[in-house]
């Protein structure tokens, strides 16, 4: 290093070199290195970049399998160049990958769907634990408490809106099958949740998707129940509640 370069400037120049490998952004660092130290600097920068690429490979295995190793790595490097890691934990480095993909490739919407679904899968697996409500607690509620009843979703519950068959690729990858081609499909809402340390997913019927969205907003039971289609909305609501409780989607019952 040059003796005249302030420490803060040296740190900024080194960060620019480490993140982007632009020699022009760190001329003093590069110029001050002899051959051996320049090689070490290159190895450090390469190692840092490939470690982050490897993190993205781990976070998006189905997307990598669908694109192929070389194309995935090229997109991952381009993403990291555009969005350098800004969090102490590498767990967050892929947070914006789906949004970035949405405008970068010809098949962008479907690829972004798959990336968004895989990221949600990781969030479900990592989400905090919480005690779940059970059917017994529901059975003890007095009849006059039901209209104002509010439900709380488990921290590991996610809803993802997809316009592709991304979930079919996840299913095939989980079963060790050949991945189908990624293609566009009509909009659908998918539910992801965690049960017994495994992540599960299923496509939601339109009325269940609307009901879960209402529950997430804190809408009272009577309001979302009466919006369910069909001649017996209360019966449909009872069926939904039973399934949600069985799957461990709910953590609390609140009566204002």
PDB file of C-alpha atoms in Angstrom:
ATOM      1  CA  UNK A   1       0.000   0.000   0.000  1.00  0.00           C
ATOM      2  CA  UNK A   2       1.142   3.574  -0.541  1.00  0.00           C
ATOM      3  CA  UNK A   3       2.066   5.340   2.663  1.00  0.00           C
ATOM      4  CA  UNK A   4       0.215   8.510   1.698  1.00  0.00           C
ATOM      5  CA  UNK A   5      -3.192   6.924   1.152  1.00  0.00           C
ATOM      6  CA  UNK A   6      -5.561   7.516   4.130  1.00  0.00           C
ATOM      7  CA  UNK A   7      -6.916   4.397   5.814  1.00  0.00           C
ATOM      8  CA  UNK A   8     -10.546   5.172   4.932  1.00  0.00           C
ATOM      9  CA  UNK A   9      -9.601   5.677   1.292  1.00  0.00           C
ATOM     10  CA  UNK A  10      -7.648   2.442   1.257  1.00  0.00           C
ATOM     11  CA  UNK A  11     -10.631   0.592   2.707  1.00  0.00           C
ATOM     12  CA  UNK A  12     -13.025   2.053   0.136  1.00  0.00           C
ATOM     13  CA  UNK A  13     -10.639   1.251  -2.709  1.00  0.00           C
ATOM     14  CA  UNK A  14     -10.168  -2.297  -1.472  1.00  0.00           C
ATOM     15  CA  UNK A  15     -13.943  -2.782  -1.133  1.00  0.00           C
ATOM     16  CA  UNK A  16     -14.458  -1.535  -4.699  1.00  0.00           C
ATOM     17  CA  UNK A  17     -11.820  -3.937  -5.964  1.00  0.00           C
ATOM     18  CA  UNK A  18     -13.228  -6.830  -3.932  1.00  0.00           C
ATOM     19  CA  UNK A  19     -16.824  -6.267  -5.058  1.00  0.00           C
ATOM     20  CA  UNK A  20     -16.352  -5.292  -8.687  1.00  0.00           C
ATOM     21  CA  UNK A  21     -12.773  -6.132  -9.707  1.00  0.00           C
ATOM     22  CA  UNK A  22     -12.466  -2.730 -11.360  1.00  0.00           C
ATOM     23  CA  UNK A  23      -8.756  -1.960 -11.363  1.00  0.00           C
ATOM     24  CA  UNK A  24      -9.546   1.671 -12.133  1.00  0.00           C
ATOM     25  CA  UNK A  25     -11.358   2.055  -8.829  1.00  0.00           C
ATOM     26  CA  UNK A  26      -8.328   0.920  -6.838  1.00  0.00           C
ATOM     27  CA  UNK A  27      -5.209   1.950  -8.764  1.00  0.00           C
ATOM     28  CA  UNK A  28      -3.144   2.605  -5.658  1.00  0.00           C
ATOM     29  CA  UNK A  29      -3.823  -0.867  -4.280  1.00  0.00           C
ATOM     30  CA  UNK A  30      -3.028  -2.644  -7.515  1.00  0.00           C
ATOM     31  CA  UNK A  31       0.001  -0.499  -8.295  1.00  0.00           C
ATOM     32  CA  UNK A  32       1.474  -1.029  -4.819  1.00  0.00           C
ATOM     33  CA  UNK A  33       1.378  -4.809  -5.109  1.00  0.00           C
ATOM     34  CA  UNK A  34       4.294  -6.774  -6.431  1.00  0.00           C
ATOM     35  CA  UNK A  35       3.623  -9.892  -8.493  1.00  0.00           C
ATOM     36  CA  UNK A  36       3.080 -12.259  -5.568  1.00  0.00           C
ATOM     37  CA  UNK A  37       0.835  -9.899  -3.631  1.00  0.00           C
ATOM     38  CA  UNK A  38      -1.174  -9.066  -6.757  1.00  0.00           C
ATOM     39  CA  UNK A  39      -1.840 -12.785  -7.208  1.00  0.00           C
ATOM     40  CA  UNK A  40      -2.988 -13.001  -3.593  1.00  0.00           C
ATOM     41  CA  UNK A  41      -5.285 -10.033  -4.128  1.00  0.00           C
ATOM     42  CA  UNK A  42      -6.804 -11.726  -7.177  1.00  0.00           C
ATOM     43  CA  UNK A  43      -7.279 -14.969  -5.270  1.00  0.00           C
ATOM     44  CA  UNK A  44      -8.983 -13.146  -2.406  1.00  0.00           C
ATOM     45  CA  UNK A  45     -11.378 -11.320  -4.727  1.00  0.00           C
ATOM     46  CA  UNK A  46     -12.116 -14.500  -6.697  1.00  0.00           C
ATOM     47  CA  UNK A  47     -12.687 -16.466  -3.521  1.00  0.00           C
ATOM     48  CA  UNK A  48     -15.045 -13.855  -2.108  1.00  0.00           C
ATOM     49  CA  UNK A  49     -17.101 -13.691  -5.317  1.00  0.00           C
ATOM     50  CA  UNK A  50     -17.331 -17.446  -5.760  1.00  0.00           C
ATOM     51  CA  UNK A  51     -18.316 -17.936  -2.139  1.00  0.00           C
ATOM     52  CA  UNK A  52     -21.326 -15.690  -2.711  1.00  0.00           C
ATOM     53  CA  UNK A  53     -22.147 -17.429  -5.992  1.00  0.00           C
ATOM     54  CA  UNK A  54     -22.066 -20.704  -4.075  1.00  0.00           C
ATOM     55  CA  UNK A  55     -24.498 -19.267  -1.524  1.00  0.00           C
ATOM     56  CA  UNK A  56     -26.912 -18.442  -4.361  1.00  0.00           C
ATOM     57  CA  UNK A  57     -26.494 -21.961  -5.751  1.00  0.00           C
ATOM     58  CA  UNK A  58     -27.513 -23.304  -2.344  1.00  0.00           C
ATOM     59  CA  UNK A  59     -30.483 -20.923  -2.032  1.00  0.00           C
ATOM     60  CA  UNK A  60     -31.773 -21.572  -5.568  1.00  0.00           C
ATOM     61  CA  UNK A  61     -30.997 -25.220  -6.453  1.00  0.00           C
ATOM     62  CA  UNK A  62     -34.067 -25.720  -8.667  1.00  0.00           C
ATOM     63  CA  UNK A  63     -33.425 -22.508 -10.594  1.00  0.00           C
ATOM     64  CA  UNK A  64     -29.818 -23.628 -11.085  1.00  0.00           C
ATOM     65  CA  UNK A  65     -30.953 -27.049 -12.330  1.00  0.00           C
ATOM     66  CA  UNK A  66     -33.442 -25.433 -14.714  1.00  0.00           C
ATOM     67  CA  UNK A  67     -30.964 -22.922 -16.169  1.00  0.00           C
ATOM     68  CA  UNK A  68     -27.862 -25.088 -16.124  1.00  0.00           C
ATOM     69  CA  UNK A  69     -24.726 -24.433 -14.087  1.00  0.00           C
ATOM     70  CA  UNK A  70     -22.980 -22.040 -16.503  1.00  0.00           C
ATOM     71  CA  UNK A  71     -25.961 -19.805 -17.168  1.00  0.00           C
ATOM     72  CA  UNK A  72     -26.957 -19.696 -13.510  1.00  0.00           C
ATOM     73  CA  UNK A  73     -23.421 -18.740 -12.471  1.00  0.00           C
ATOM     74  CA  UNK A  74     -23.308 -15.974 -15.091  1.00  0.00           C
ATOM     75  CA  UNK A  75     -26.614 -14.529 -13.868  1.00  0.00           C
ATOM     76  CA  UNK A  76     -25.526 -14.889 -10.233  1.00  0.00           C
ATOM     77  CA  UNK A  77     -22.302 -12.971 -10.894  1.00  0.00           C
ATOM     78  CA  UNK A  78     -24.169 -10.238 -12.753  1.00  0.00           C
ATOM     79  CA  UNK A  79     -26.659  -9.963  -9.866  1.00  0.00           C
ATOM     80  CA  UNK A  80     -23.881  -9.728  -7.273  1.00  0.00           C
ATOM     81  CA  UNK A  81     -22.189  -7.014  -9.319  1.00  0.00           C
ATOM     82  CA  UNK A  82     -25.452  -5.033  -9.453  1.00  0.00           C
ATOM     83  CA  UNK A  83     -26.399  -5.771  -5.819  1.00  0.00           C
ATOM     84  CA  UNK A  84     -23.322  -6.301  -3.619  1.00  0.00           C
ATOM     85  CA  UNK A  85     -23.950  -7.968  -0.284  1.00  0.00           C
ATOM     86  CA  UNK A  86     -24.741  -5.361   2.383  1.00  0.00           C
ATOM     87  CA  UNK A  87     -25.580  -7.601   5.329  1.00  0.00           C
ATOM     88  CA  UNK A  88     -23.139  -9.311   7.722  1.00  0.00           C
ATOM     89  CA  UNK A  89     -24.868 -12.653   7.089  1.00  0.00           C
ATOM     90  CA  UNK A  90     -24.754 -14.314   3.662  1.00  0.00           C
ATOM     91  CA  UNK A  91     -28.263 -15.620   4.392  1.00  0.00           C
ATOM     92  CA  UNK A  92     -29.621 -12.366   2.951  1.00  0.00           C
ATOM     93  CA  UNK A  93     -27.478 -12.056  -0.169  1.00  0.00           C
ATOM     94  CA  UNK A  94     -30.164 -13.509  -2.458  1.00  0.00           C
ATOM     95  CA  UNK A  95     -33.026 -11.371  -1.147  1.00  0.00           C
ATOM     96  CA  UNK A  96     -33.430  -9.350  -4.338  1.00  0.00           C
ATOM     97  CA  UNK A  97     -32.519 -12.054  -6.864  1.00  0.00           C
ATOM     98  CA  UNK A  98     -36.118 -12.689  -7.993  1.00  0.00           C
ATOM     99  CA  UNK A  99     -36.836  -8.975  -8.506  1.00  0.00           C
ATOM    100  CA  UNK A 100     -33.572  -8.570 -10.427  1.00  0.00           C
ATOM    101  CA  UNK A 101     -34.287 -11.595 -12.630  1.00  0.00           C
ATOM    102  CA  UNK A 102     -37.709 -10.214 -13.530  1.00  0.00           C
ATOM    103  CA  UNK A 103     -36.160  -7.742 -15.980  1.00  0.00           C
ATOM    104  CA  UNK A 104     -33.001  -9.516 -17.107  1.00  0.00           C
ATOM    105  CA  UNK A 105     -33.909 -12.504 -19.298  1.00  0.00           C
ATOM    106  CA  UNK A 106     -36.387 -13.321 -22.101  1.00  0.00           C
ATOM    107  CA  UNK A 107     -38.208 -15.798 -19.864  1.00  0.00           C
ATOM    108  CA  UNK A 108     -37.947 -13.357 -16.941  1.00  0.00           C
ATOM    109  CA  UNK A 109     -41.451 -13.668 -15.391  1.00  0.00           C
ATOM    110  CA  UNK A 110     -41.296 -17.458 -15.112  1.00  0.00           C
ATOM    111  CA  UNK A 111     -37.709 -17.436 -13.816  1.00  0.00           C
ATOM    112  CA  UNK A 112     -38.609 -14.776 -11.275  1.00  0.00           C
ATOM    113  CA  UNK A 113     -41.557 -16.935 -10.182  1.00  0.00           C
ATOM    114  CA  UNK A 114     -39.253 -19.884  -9.566  1.00  0.00           C
ATOM    115  CA  UNK A 115     -36.735 -17.742  -7.691  1.00  0.00           C
ATOM    116  CA  UNK A 116     -39.486 -16.167  -5.583  1.00  0.00           C
ATOM    117  CA  UNK A 117     -40.909 -19.594  -4.730  1.00  0.00           C
ATOM    118  CA  UNK A 118     -37.499 -20.971  -3.739  1.00  0.00           C
ATOM    119  CA  UNK A 119     -36.751 -17.921  -1.600  1.00  0.00           C
ATOM    120  CA  UNK A 120     -40.107 -18.319   0.160  1.00  0.00           C
ATOM    121  CA  UNK A 121     -39.249 -21.969   0.766  1.00  0.00           C
ATOM    122  CA  UNK A 122     -36.041 -20.890   2.500  1.00  0.00           C
ATOM    123  CA  UNK A 123     -37.910 -18.310   4.585  1.00  0.00           C
ATOM    124  CA  UNK A 124     -40.421 -20.946   5.679  1.00  0.00           C
ATOM    125  CA  UNK A 125     -37.641 -23.304   6.738  1.00  0.00           C
ATOM    126  CA  UNK A 126     -35.804 -20.562   8.675  1.00  0.00           C
ATOM    127  CA  UNK A 127     -38.850 -18.890  10.244  1.00  0.00           C
ATOM    128  CA  UNK A 128     -39.201 -18.681  14.007  1.00  0.00           C
ATOM    129  CA  UNK A 129     -40.949 -21.466  15.870  1.00  0.00           C
ATOM    130  CA  UNK A 130     -44.269 -20.796  17.590  1.00  0.00           C
ATOM    131  CA  UNK A 131     -46.907 -22.799  19.444  1.00  0.00           C
ATOM    132  CA  UNK A 132     -49.830 -23.714  17.209  1.00  0.00           C
ATOM    133  CA  UNK A 133     -53.511 -23.515  18.050  1.00  0.00           C
ATOM    134  CA  UNK A 134     -55.472 -26.748  18.187  1.00  0.00           C
ATOM    135  CA  UNK A 135     -58.999 -27.844  17.498  1.00  0.00           C
ATOM    136  CA  UNK A 136     -59.650 -28.266  21.204  1.00  0.00           C
ATOM    137  CA  UNK A 137     -59.107 -24.559  21.863  1.00  0.00           C
ATOM    138  CA  UNK A 138     -61.483 -23.713  19.042  1.00  0.00           C
ATOM    139  CA  UNK A 139     -64.160 -26.008  20.454  1.00  0.00           C
ATOM    140  CA  UNK A 140     -64.201 -24.176  23.791  1.00  0.00           C
ATOM    141  CA  UNK A 141     -65.104 -20.799  22.267  1.00  0.00           C
ATOM    142  CA  UNK A 142     -68.593 -19.561  23.177  1.00  0.00           C
ATOM    143  CA  UNK A 143     -70.933 -19.014  20.237  1.00  0.00           C
ATOM    144  CA  UNK A 144     -71.092 -15.232  20.713  1.00  0.00           C
ATOM    145  CA  UNK A 145     -67.292 -14.980  20.421  1.00  0.00           C
ATOM    146  CA  UNK A 146     -67.079 -16.262  16.850  1.00  0.00           C
ATOM    147  CA  UNK A 147     -68.109 -13.159  14.859  1.00  0.00           C
ATOM    148  CA  UNK A 148     -65.275 -11.017  16.281  1.00  0.00           C
ATOM    149  CA  UNK A 149     -62.707 -13.842  16.380  1.00  0.00           C
ATOM    150  CA  UNK A 150     -59.348 -13.014  14.838  1.00  0.00           C
ATOM    151  CA  UNK A 151     -56.780 -15.634  13.888  1.00  0.00           C
ATOM    152  CA  UNK A 152     -52.981 -15.353  13.823  1.00  0.00           C
ATOM    153  CA  UNK A 153     -50.897 -17.106  11.166  1.00  0.00           C
ATOM    154  CA  UNK A 154     -47.749 -19.026  12.078  1.00  0.00           C
ATOM    155  CA  UNK A 155     -44.497 -17.145  11.270  1.00  0.00           C
ATOM    156  CA  UNK A 156     -43.592 -19.923   8.811  1.00  0.00           C
ATOM    157  CA  UNK A 157     -46.655 -19.406   6.602  1.00  0.00           C
ATOM    158  CA  UNK A 158     -46.093 -17.815   3.195  1.00  0.00           C
ATOM    159  CA  UNK A 159     -48.416 -17.141   0.249  1.00  0.00           C
ATOM    160  CA  UNK A 160     -46.845 -16.773  -3.196  1.00  0.00           C
ATOM    161  CA  UNK A 161     -48.635 -15.645  -6.361  1.00  0.00           C
ATOM    162  CA  UNK A 162     -47.350 -17.449  -9.452  1.00  0.00           C
ATOM    163  CA  UNK A 163     -47.980 -17.126 -13.171  1.00  0.00           C
ATOM    164  CA  UNK A 164     -45.961 -20.211 -14.090  1.00  0.00           C
ATOM    165  CA  UNK A 165     -45.541 -23.899 -13.338  1.00  0.00           C
ATOM    166  CA  UNK A 166     -42.674 -23.145 -10.928  1.00  0.00           C
ATOM    167  CA  UNK A 167     -44.255 -25.330  -8.241  1.00  0.00           C
ATOM    168  CA  UNK A 168     -44.130 -28.322 -10.610  1.00  0.00           C
ATOM    169  CA  UNK A 169     -40.365 -27.841 -10.914  1.00  0.00           C
ATOM    170  CA  UNK A 170     -40.026 -27.762  -7.119  1.00  0.00           C
ATOM    171  CA  UNK A 171     -42.076 -30.947  -6.868  1.00  0.00           C
ATOM    172  CA  UNK A 172     -40.004 -32.719  -9.521  1.00  0.00           C
ATOM    173  CA  UNK A 173     -36.708 -31.645  -7.943  1.00  0.00           C
ATOM    174  CA  UNK A 174     -37.837 -32.796  -4.498  1.00  0.00           C
ATOM    175  CA  UNK A 175     -38.708 -36.211  -5.953  1.00  0.00           C
ATOM    176  CA  UNK A 176     -35.516 -36.568  -7.953  1.00  0.00           C
ATOM    177  CA  UNK A 177     -37.418 -36.461 -11.263  1.00  0.00           C
ATOM    178  CA  UNK A 178     -36.503 -34.706 -14.499  1.00  0.00           C
ATOM    179  CA  UNK A 179     -37.567 -31.068 -14.357  1.00  0.00           C
ATOM    180  CA  UNK A 180     -40.362 -30.042 -16.714  1.00  0.00           C
ATOM    181  CA  UNK A 181     -39.865 -27.007 -18.931  1.00  0.00           C
ATOM    182  CA  UNK A 182     -40.619 -23.741 -17.163  1.00  0.00           C
ATOM    183  CA  UNK A 183     -43.657 -22.072 -18.763  1.00  0.00           C
ATOM    184  CA  UNK A 184     -46.295 -19.435 -18.137  1.00  0.00           C
ATOM    185  CA  UNK A 185     -49.652 -20.338 -16.593  1.00  0.00           C
ATOM    186  CA  UNK A 186     -52.727 -18.452 -15.315  1.00  0.00           C
ATOM    187  CA  UNK A 187     -52.251 -16.682 -11.980  1.00  0.00           C
ATOM    188  CA  UNK A 188     -52.562 -18.917  -8.930  1.00  0.00           C
ATOM    189  CA  UNK A 189     -51.801 -18.558  -5.217  1.00  0.00           C
ATOM    190  CA  UNK A 190     -49.621 -21.147  -3.513  1.00  0.00           C
ATOM    191  CA  UNK A 191     -49.348 -21.770   0.210  1.00  0.00           C
ATOM    192  CA  UNK A 192     -46.069 -22.771   1.867  1.00  0.00           C
ATOM    193  CA  UNK A 193     -45.798 -23.856   5.474  1.00  0.00           C
ATOM    194  CA  UNK A 194     -43.572 -25.894   7.771  1.00  0.00           C
ATOM    195  CA  UNK A 195     -44.615 -29.044   9.556  1.00  0.00           C
ATOM    196  CA  UNK A 196     -42.356 -31.498  11.411  1.00  0.00           C
ATOM    197  CA  UNK A 197     -39.241 -29.712  10.078  1.00  0.00           C
ATOM    198  CA  UNK A 198     -40.346 -30.149   6.446  1.00  0.00           C
ATOM    199  CA  UNK A 199     -41.567 -27.453   4.064  1.00  0.00           C
ATOM    200  CA  UNK A 200     -44.863 -28.218   2.352  1.00  0.00           C
ATOM    201  CA  UNK A 201     -46.714 -26.415  -0.416  1.00  0.00           C
ATOM    202  CA  UNK A 202     -50.073 -26.652  -2.155  1.00  0.00           C
ATOM    203  CA  UNK A 203     -52.133 -24.626  -4.565  1.00  0.00           C
ATOM    204  CA  UNK A 204     -54.959 -22.698  -2.929  1.00  0.00           C
ATOM    205  CA  UNK A 205     -58.507 -22.556  -4.191  1.00  0.00           C
ATOM    206  CA  UNK A 206     -59.555 -18.996  -4.898  1.00  0.00           C
ATOM    207  CA  UNK A 207     -61.860 -18.744  -1.883  1.00  0.00           C
ATOM    208  CA  UNK A 208     -59.235 -20.175   0.491  1.00  0.00           C
ATOM    209  CA  UNK A 209     -56.621 -17.769  -0.857  1.00  0.00           C
ATOM    210  CA  UNK A 210     -58.970 -14.841  -0.209  1.00  0.00           C
ATOM    211  CA  UNK A 211     -59.804 -16.139   3.279  1.00  0.00           C
ATOM    212  CA  UNK A 212     -56.141 -16.542   4.242  1.00  0.00           C
ATOM    213  CA  UNK A 213     -55.368 -13.062   2.911  1.00  0.00           C
ATOM    214  CA  UNK A 214     -58.159 -11.704   5.125  1.00  0.00           C
ATOM    215  CA  UNK A 215     -56.850 -13.615   8.139  1.00  0.00           C
ATOM    216  CA  UNK A 216     -53.374 -12.175   7.530  1.00  0.00           C
ATOM    217  CA  UNK A 217     -54.886  -8.660   7.580  1.00  0.00           C
ATOM    218  CA  UNK A 218     -56.624  -9.328  10.900  1.00  0.00           C
ATOM    219  CA  UNK A 219     -60.148  -9.398   9.461  1.00  0.00           C
ATOM    220  CA  UNK A 220     -62.719 -10.825  11.951  1.00  0.00           C
ATOM    221  CA  UNK A 221     -64.110 -14.283  11.316  1.00  0.00           C
ATOM    222  CA  UNK A 222     -67.646 -13.137  10.489  1.00  0.00           C
ATOM    223  CA  UNK A 223     -66.416 -10.780   7.754  1.00  0.00           C
ATOM    224  CA  UNK A 224     -64.343 -13.278   5.757  1.00  0.00           C
ATOM    225  CA  UNK A 225     -66.669 -16.188   6.475  1.00  0.00           C
ATOM    226  CA  UNK A 226     -69.675 -14.466   4.895  1.00  0.00           C
ATOM    227  CA  UNK A 227     -67.650 -13.647   1.775  1.00  0.00           C
ATOM    228  CA  UNK A 228     -67.054 -17.326   1.017  1.00  0.00           C
ATOM    229  CA  UNK A 229     -68.989 -18.453  -2.076  1.00  0.00           C
ATOM    230  CA  UNK A 230     -71.657 -21.124  -2.115  1.00  0.00           C
ATOM    231  CA  UNK A 231     -74.906 -21.727  -0.239  1.00  0.00           C
ATOM    232  CA  UNK A 232     -73.238 -22.697   3.074  1.00  0.00           C
ATOM    233  CA  UNK A 233     -70.313 -20.337   3.761  1.00  0.00           C
ATOM    234  CA  UNK A 234     -70.224 -21.281   7.453  1.00  0.00           C
ATOM    235  CA  UNK A 235     -69.726 -24.940   6.565  1.00  0.00           C
ATOM    236  CA  UNK A 236     -66.925 -24.035   4.148  1.00  0.00           C
ATOM    237  CA  UNK A 237     -65.298 -21.843   6.827  1.00  0.00           C
ATOM    238  CA  UNK A 238     -65.432 -24.739   9.309  1.00  0.00           C
ATOM    239  CA  UNK A 239     -63.697 -26.982   6.780  1.00  0.00           C
ATOM    240  CA  UNK A 240     -60.990 -24.402   6.153  1.00  0.00           C
ATOM    241  CA  UNK A 241     -60.393 -23.883   9.865  1.00  0.00           C
ATOM    242  CA  UNK A 242     -60.073 -27.616  10.451  1.00  0.00           C
ATOM    243  CA  UNK A 243     -57.481 -27.929   7.684  1.00  0.00           C
ATOM    244  CA  UNK A 244     -55.525 -24.878   8.859  1.00  0.00           C
ATOM    245  CA  UNK A 245     -55.419 -26.204  12.401  1.00  0.00           C
ATOM    246  CA  UNK A 246     -54.391 -29.686  11.242  1.00  0.00           C
ATOM    247  CA  UNK A 247     -51.593 -28.235   9.092  1.00  0.00           C
ATOM    248  CA  UNK A 248     -50.374 -26.004  11.946  1.00  0.00           C
ATOM    249  CA  UNK A 249     -51.015 -22.723  10.137  1.00  0.00           C
ATOM    250  CA  UNK A 250     -52.551 -20.905  13.124  1.00  0.00           C
ATOM    251  CA  UNK A 251     -50.873 -19.834  16.343  1.00  0.00           C
ATOM    252  CA  UNK A 252     -53.531 -17.882  18.187  1.00  0.00           C
ATOM    253  CA  UNK A 253     -57.208 -17.058  18.578  1.00  0.00           C
ATOM    254  CA  UNK A 254     -57.943 -13.468  19.611  1.00  0.00           C
ATOM    255  CA  UNK A 255     -61.250 -12.066  20.759  1.00  0.00           C
ATOM    256  CA  UNK A 256     -61.125  -8.241  21.069  1.00  0.00           C
TER     257      UNK A 256
END
